[in-house]
Structures are given as C-alpha cells and as structure tokens.
Amino acid sequence: MILNGHFIRLRPKIIDDAEQDYSWLSDSELSRLNARERLKMSFKEYLKEYANLLKQPPSSKHEFAIETAEGKHIGNCAYYGFSPNKNEAEVGITIGDCDYWGKDFGQDAIKTLASYIFNTTQVDRLYLKTLKDNQRARTCFEKCGFSIYGQKANANYSFILMELKRRNWLEKDRD
C-alpha cells in the first residue's frame, strides 16, 4: 500500500531502508532531536533485528518510509499505541535527510498519514510529543492542525504535548 501526498509518498518499510535508517539512528543531531540515545550497535546486529521486525512487525505499530516523488527515501513516520478503549494513537516522524528540512516534506507526510488514519480507522485523536526547543517541528505540527495540550519533563528532556482531533481535521480543508 502506497499513500500519496502532494510531493511525498508513504510506503511500507523494506530491507533496503535499513542502511539509511541505521545512519539516521546513529546520527547524534537526529538522536538529540528525537530525544533518544544514539544507536551504538553494529550495522550487522541492526540489520538482523531490522529483518526480524519486517518479517514479524508489531501489531501496535504501523511504520512507513517517506519518499520524495522521485523515490528518494528521506525519512520515516509511524502511528502506534492505538488504544481501542480511547480511540487514539500516537504519531511520530523523522525527516532524516536534512536537505529536506524546512521544505514542507514533513508537513505533507504528517497530513498524508493523518488523513489515512482518520479515513481507515476509528481513531478520534492523534497525539505526539516534541522537544520544547524544536521550534521547526512544532511549527510543522501546528500547520497540520495539531494544538498544544500540555507539557512533560523528565530528567533529560522537556516536551510539548500536541493533539489533533478527528472533528477538527474534518472541519478543515486538508489540501
């Protein structure tokens, strides 16, 4: 299944994505922006885990590669933690190729993903967290219709909590 945006497409992850994903997860700047520790395992170990996840993906996580219209893999997005009792899911995105930062590729990917989720599931609310100091990400999410509903901090990071509700999504024209 391929989901087409205006200038991106979302497609299922494949084994050929592993090398690029590994480089992004090993990058200290991307790790900081994702509030994660930089990946330290060898590529060989990572590839083995990656292949196993592709064979048996967790049912609670739906991950997509983000490609340009020309087919260049520039990042990943996902929704996960779907709660049937609450009809909500968390979303996440990484534009790993910094040549595509600030050029609306993330916005197009999030809008495409949200449209897919709201049109094919019973999810009524999408939520996410982003670092308080990541203004580029917050601006992207706000342009997609997300609004701030709280803050959260732990010992190492301060987050802004954002949400997008189905009714708000449907009320707006989603070009």
PDB file of C-alpha atoms in Angstrom:
ATOM      1  CA  MET A   1       0.000   0.000   0.000  1.00  0.00           C
ATOM      2  CA  ILE A   2       1.357   3.404  -1.012  1.00  0.00           C
ATOM      3  CA  LEU A   3      -0.122   6.661   0.304  1.00  0.00           C
ATOM      4  CA  ASN A   4       0.393   9.667  -1.941  1.00  0.00           C
ATOM      5  CA  GLY A   5       0.748  13.195  -0.629  1.00  0.00           C
ATOM      6  CA  HIS A   6       1.296  16.313  -2.683  1.00  0.00           C
ATOM      7  CA  PHE A   7       5.036  15.781  -3.104  1.00  0.00           C
ATOM      8  CA  ILE A   8       5.799  12.754  -0.931  1.00  0.00           C
ATOM      9  CA  ARG A   9       4.584   9.204  -0.751  1.00  0.00           C
ATOM     10  CA  LEU A  10       4.413   6.897   2.219  1.00  0.00           C
ATOM     11  CA  ARG A  11       5.209   3.268   1.597  1.00  0.00           C
ATOM     12  CA  PRO A  12       5.844   0.182   3.709  1.00  0.00           C
ATOM     13  CA  LYS A  13       9.362  -0.241   5.078  1.00  0.00           C
ATOM     14  CA  ILE A  14      11.660  -2.621   3.175  1.00  0.00           C
ATOM     15  CA  ILE A  15      15.037  -4.208   3.903  1.00  0.00           C
ATOM     16  CA  ASP A  16      16.739  -1.725   1.557  1.00  0.00           C
ATOM     17  CA  ASP A  17      15.805   1.048   4.033  1.00  0.00           C
ATOM     18  CA  ALA A  18      17.992  -0.471   6.751  1.00  0.00           C
ATOM     19  CA  GLU A  19      21.275   1.207   5.815  1.00  0.00           C
ATOM     20  CA  GLN A  20      19.733   4.687   5.663  1.00  0.00           C
ATOM     21  CA  ASP A  21      17.729   4.145   8.869  1.00  0.00           C
ATOM     22  CA  TYR A  22      20.881   2.938  10.624  1.00  0.00           C
ATOM     23  CA  SER A  23      22.775   6.069   9.615  1.00  0.00           C
ATOM     24  CA  TRP A  24      19.940   8.302  10.885  1.00  0.00           C
ATOM     25  CA  LEU A  25      19.668   6.420  14.191  1.00  0.00           C
ATOM     26  CA  SER A  26      23.456   6.672  14.602  1.00  0.00           C
ATOM     27  CA  ASP A  27      23.496  10.428  13.953  1.00  0.00           C
ATOM     28  CA  SER A  28      23.953  12.441  17.156  1.00  0.00           C
ATOM     29  CA  GLU A  29      21.960  15.505  15.949  1.00  0.00           C
ATOM     30  CA  LEU A  30      18.973  13.402  14.861  1.00  0.00           C
ATOM     31  CA  SER A  31      19.153  11.445  18.102  1.00  0.00           C
ATOM     32  CA  ARG A  32      19.069  14.695  20.075  1.00  0.00           C
ATOM     33  CA  LEU A  33      16.057  15.961  18.091  1.00  0.00           C
ATOM     34  CA  ASN A  34      14.258  12.659  18.708  1.00  0.00           C
ATOM     35  CA  ALA A  35      15.166  12.669  22.420  1.00  0.00           C
ATOM     36  CA  ARG A  36      16.903   9.325  22.059  1.00  0.00           C
ATOM     37  CA  GLU A  37      20.287   7.913  22.715  1.00  0.00           C
ATOM     38  CA  ARG A  38      22.354   7.485  19.566  1.00  0.00           C
ATOM     39  CA  LEU A  39      22.313   3.912  18.236  1.00  0.00           C
ATOM     40  CA  LYS A  40      25.522   2.142  19.175  1.00  0.00           C
ATOM     41  CA  MET A  41      25.092  -1.423  17.911  1.00  0.00           C
ATOM     42  CA  SER A  42      26.890  -2.629  14.809  1.00  0.00           C
ATOM     43  CA  PHE A  43      25.168  -2.488  11.453  1.00  0.00           C
ATOM     44  CA  LYS A  44      25.272  -6.287  11.273  1.00  0.00           C
ATOM     45  CA  GLU A  45      23.342  -6.562  14.572  1.00  0.00           C
ATOM     46  CA  TYR A  46      20.942  -3.818  13.497  1.00  0.00           C
ATOM     47  CA  LEU A  47      20.278  -5.479  10.140  1.00  0.00           C
ATOM     48  CA  LYS A  48      19.396  -8.758  11.834  1.00  0.00           C
ATOM     49  CA  GLU A  49      16.883  -7.016  14.142  1.00  0.00           C
ATOM     50  CA  TYR A  50      15.542  -4.959  11.236  1.00  0.00           C
ATOM     51  CA  ALA A  51      14.928  -8.060   9.113  1.00  0.00           C
ATOM     52  CA  ASN A  52      13.137  -9.770  12.006  1.00  0.00           C
ATOM     53  CA  LEU A  53      10.881  -6.746  12.543  1.00  0.00           C
ATOM     54  CA  LEU A  54       9.984  -6.692   8.855  1.00  0.00           C
ATOM     55  CA  LYS A  55       9.062 -10.388   8.997  1.00  0.00           C
ATOM     56  CA  GLN A  56       7.037 -10.024  12.195  1.00  0.00           C
ATOM     57  CA  PRO A  57       6.087  -6.377  12.687  1.00  0.00           C
ATOM     58  CA  PRO A  58       4.457  -5.472  15.984  1.00  0.00           C
ATOM     59  CA  SER A  59       0.697  -5.207  15.561  1.00  0.00           C
ATOM     60  CA  SER A  60       0.658  -1.998  17.596  1.00  0.00           C
ATOM     61  CA  LYS A  61       2.995  -0.048  15.285  1.00  0.00           C
ATOM     62  CA  HIS A  62       2.405   0.954  11.668  1.00  0.00           C
ATOM     63  CA  GLU A  63       5.546   2.383  10.122  1.00  0.00           C
ATOM     64  CA  PHE A  64       6.076   3.980   6.716  1.00  0.00           C
ATOM     65  CA  ALA A  65       9.068   5.203   4.755  1.00  0.00           C
ATOM     66  CA  ILE A  66       8.770   8.752   3.447  1.00  0.00           C
ATOM     67  CA  GLU A  67       9.891   9.138  -0.156  1.00  0.00           C
ATOM     68  CA  THR A  68      10.065  12.088  -2.485  1.00  0.00           C
ATOM     69  CA  ALA A  69       8.035  11.872  -5.686  1.00  0.00           C
ATOM     70  CA  GLU A  70      11.280  10.759  -7.345  1.00  0.00           C
ATOM     71  CA  GLY A  71      11.585   7.804  -4.946  1.00  0.00           C
ATOM     72  CA  LYS A  72      14.317   9.085  -2.605  1.00  0.00           C
ATOM     73  CA  HIS A  73      13.930   7.781   0.959  1.00  0.00           C
ATOM     74  CA  ILE A  74      14.147  10.889   3.193  1.00  0.00           C
ATOM     75  CA  GLY A  75      12.591   9.772   6.462  1.00  0.00           C
ATOM     76  CA  ASN A  76      10.059   7.688   8.329  1.00  0.00           C
ATOM     77  CA  CYS A  77       6.744   8.154  10.071  1.00  0.00           C
ATOM     78  CA  ALA A  78       4.523   5.907  12.123  1.00  0.00           C
ATOM     79  CA  TYR A  79       1.474   5.599  14.278  1.00  0.00           C
ATOM     80  CA  TYR A  80       1.443   3.339  17.293  1.00  0.00           C
ATOM     81  CA  GLY A  81      -0.038   2.731  20.684  1.00  0.00           C
ATOM     82  CA  PHE A  82      -3.537   2.552  19.245  1.00  0.00           C
ATOM     83  CA  SER A  83      -5.942   2.279  22.138  1.00  0.00           C
ATOM     84  CA  PRO A  84      -9.346   0.821  21.157  1.00  0.00           C
ATOM     85  CA  ASN A  85     -10.757   1.935  24.517  1.00  0.00           C
ATOM     86  CA  LYS A  86      -9.776   5.538  23.900  1.00  0.00           C
ATOM     87  CA  ASN A  87      -9.731   5.591  20.065  1.00  0.00           C
ATOM     88  CA  GLU A  88      -6.396   7.345  19.938  1.00  0.00           C
ATOM     89  CA  ALA A  89      -2.903   6.760  18.618  1.00  0.00           C
ATOM     90  CA  GLU A  90       0.494   8.401  18.886  1.00  0.00           C
ATOM     91  CA  VAL A  91       2.272   9.588  15.755  1.00  0.00           C
ATOM     92  CA  GLY A  92       5.928  10.208  15.104  1.00  0.00           C
ATOM     93  CA  ILE A  93       8.055  11.417  12.234  1.00  0.00           C
ATOM     94  CA  THR A  94      11.704  11.822  11.345  1.00  0.00           C
ATOM     95  CA  ILE A  95      12.960  13.563   8.260  1.00  0.00           C
ATOM     96  CA  GLY A  96      16.429  12.062   8.390  1.00  0.00           C
ATOM     97  CA  ASP A  97      17.811  13.749   5.292  1.00  0.00           C
ATOM     98  CA  CYS A  98      18.499  17.305   6.453  1.00  0.00           C
ATOM     99  CA  ASP A  99      18.414  18.570   2.832  1.00  0.00           C
ATOM    100  CA  TYR A 100      14.618  18.226   3.161  1.00  0.00           C
ATOM    101  CA  TRP A 101      14.205  20.058   6.478  1.00  0.00           C
ATOM    102  CA  GLY A 102      12.044  23.176   6.451  1.00  0.00           C
ATOM    103  CA  LYS A 103      10.675  22.495   2.965  1.00  0.00           C
ATOM    104  CA  ASP A 104       7.220  21.132   3.928  1.00  0.00           C
ATOM    105  CA  PHE A 105       8.066  17.466   3.300  1.00  0.00           C
ATOM    106  CA  GLY A 106       7.345  16.662   6.960  1.00  0.00           C
ATOM    107  CA  GLN A 107       4.096  18.600   6.828  1.00  0.00           C
ATOM    108  CA  ASP A 108       2.985  16.718   3.713  1.00  0.00           C
ATOM    109  CA  ALA A 109       3.916  13.388   5.341  1.00  0.00           C
ATOM    110  CA  ILE A 110       2.011  14.159   8.571  1.00  0.00           C
ATOM    111  CA  LYS A 111      -1.078  15.348   6.669  1.00  0.00           C
ATOM    112  CA  THR A 112      -0.983  12.237   4.463  1.00  0.00           C
ATOM    113  CA  LEU A 113      -0.605   9.968   7.490  1.00  0.00           C
ATOM    114  CA  ALA A 114      -3.369  11.731   9.460  1.00  0.00           C
ATOM    115  CA  SER A 115      -5.734  11.541   6.504  1.00  0.00           C
ATOM    116  CA  TYR A 116      -5.056   7.822   6.151  1.00  0.00           C
ATOM    117  CA  ILE A 117      -5.592   7.175   9.873  1.00  0.00           C
ATOM    118  CA  PHE A 118      -8.805   9.191  10.126  1.00  0.00           C
ATOM    119  CA  ASN A 119     -10.213   7.647   6.934  1.00  0.00           C
ATOM    120  CA  THR A 120      -9.402   3.997   7.700  1.00  0.00           C
ATOM    121  CA  THR A 121      -9.584   3.598  11.483  1.00  0.00           C
ATOM    122  CA  GLN A 122     -11.826   4.557  14.374  1.00  0.00           C
ATOM    123  CA  VAL A 123      -9.114   6.797  15.824  1.00  0.00           C
ATOM    124  CA  ASP A 124     -10.622  10.076  17.050  1.00  0.00           C
ATOM    125  CA  ARG A 125      -7.430  11.636  18.397  1.00  0.00           C
ATOM    126  CA  LEU A 126      -3.799  11.670  17.327  1.00  0.00           C
ATOM    127  CA  TYR A 127      -1.185  12.856  19.761  1.00  0.00           C
ATOM    128  CA  LEU A 128       2.566  13.380  19.836  1.00  0.00           C
ATOM    129  CA  LYS A 129       5.342  14.881  21.854  1.00  0.00           C
ATOM    130  CA  THR A 130       8.138  17.054  20.577  1.00  0.00           C
ATOM    131  CA  LEU A 131      11.054  18.685  22.304  1.00  0.00           C
ATOM    132  CA  LYS A 132      10.163  22.066  23.722  1.00  0.00           C
ATOM    133  CA  ASP A 133      13.083  23.689  21.896  1.00  0.00           C
ATOM    134  CA  ASN A 134      12.357  22.064  18.499  1.00  0.00           C
ATOM    135  CA  GLN A 135      10.510  25.024  17.006  1.00  0.00           C
ATOM    136  CA  ARG A 136      10.730  23.647  13.441  1.00  0.00           C
ATOM    137  CA  ALA A 137       8.815  20.501  14.451  1.00  0.00           C
ATOM    138  CA  ARG A 138       6.225  22.445  16.474  1.00  0.00           C
ATOM    139  CA  THR A 139       5.581  24.776  13.549  1.00  0.00           C
ATOM    140  CA  CYS A 140       5.156  21.787  11.225  1.00  0.00           C
ATOM    141  CA  PHE A 141       2.668  20.118  13.568  1.00  0.00           C
ATOM    142  CA  GLU A 142       0.709  23.333  14.081  1.00  0.00           C
ATOM    143  CA  LYS A 143       0.425  23.767  10.292  1.00  0.00           C
ATOM    144  CA  CYS A 144      -1.021  20.247  10.208  1.00  0.00           C
ATOM    145  CA  GLY A 145      -3.703  21.194  12.735  1.00  0.00           C
ATOM    146  CA  PHE A 146      -2.142  19.919  15.969  1.00  0.00           C
ATOM    147  CA  SER A 147      -2.581  22.045  19.069  1.00  0.00           C
ATOM    148  CA  ILE A 148      -0.694  22.081  22.345  1.00  0.00           C
ATOM    149  CA  TYR A 149      -2.457  20.427  25.263  1.00  0.00           C
ATOM    150  CA  GLY A 150       0.335  20.158  27.812  1.00  0.00           C
ATOM    151  CA  GLN A 151       3.962  19.811  28.723  1.00  0.00           C
ATOM    152  CA  LYS A 152       6.000  16.990  30.158  1.00  0.00           C
ATOM    153  CA  ALA A 153       9.502  16.887  31.541  1.00  0.00           C
ATOM    154  CA  ASN A 154      11.824  14.203  32.708  1.00  0.00           C
ATOM    155  CA  ALA A 155      15.385  14.399  33.960  1.00  0.00           C
ATOM    156  CA  ASN A 156      16.835  14.943  30.486  1.00  0.00           C
ATOM    157  CA  TYR A 157      14.149  16.495  28.266  1.00  0.00           C
ATOM    158  CA  SER A 158      11.255  18.935  28.208  1.00  0.00           C
ATOM    159  CA  PHE A 159       8.425  18.101  25.816  1.00  0.00           C
ATOM    160  CA  ILE A 160       5.431  19.875  24.339  1.00  0.00           C
ATOM    161  CA  LEU A 161       2.390  17.576  24.049  1.00  0.00           C
ATOM    162  CA  MET A 162       0.213  18.126  20.974  1.00  0.00           C
ATOM    163  CA  GLU A 163      -3.003  16.615  19.649  1.00  0.00           C
ATOM    164  CA  LEU A 164      -5.202  16.557  16.589  1.00  0.00           C
ATOM    165  CA  LYS A 165      -8.829  15.510  16.912  1.00  0.00           C
ATOM    166  CA  ARG A 166     -10.826  13.917  14.115  1.00  0.00           C
ATOM    167  CA  ARG A 167     -13.599  16.515  14.299  1.00  0.00           C
ATOM    168  CA  ASN A 168     -11.066  19.352  13.884  1.00  0.00           C
ATOM    169  CA  TRP A 169      -9.453  17.505  10.973  1.00  0.00           C
ATOM    170  CA  LEU A 170     -12.755  17.028   9.197  1.00  0.00           C
ATOM    171  CA  GLU A 171     -13.810  20.658   9.751  1.00  0.00           C
ATOM    172  CA  LYS A 172     -10.772  21.986   7.881  1.00  0.00           C
ATOM    173  CA  ASP A 173      -9.932  21.715   4.215  1.00  0.00           C
ATOM    174  CA  ARG A 174      -6.924  19.394   4.086  1.00  0.00           C
ATOM    175  CA  ASP A 175      -5.155  20.342   0.856  1.00  0.00           C
TER     176      ASP A 175
END
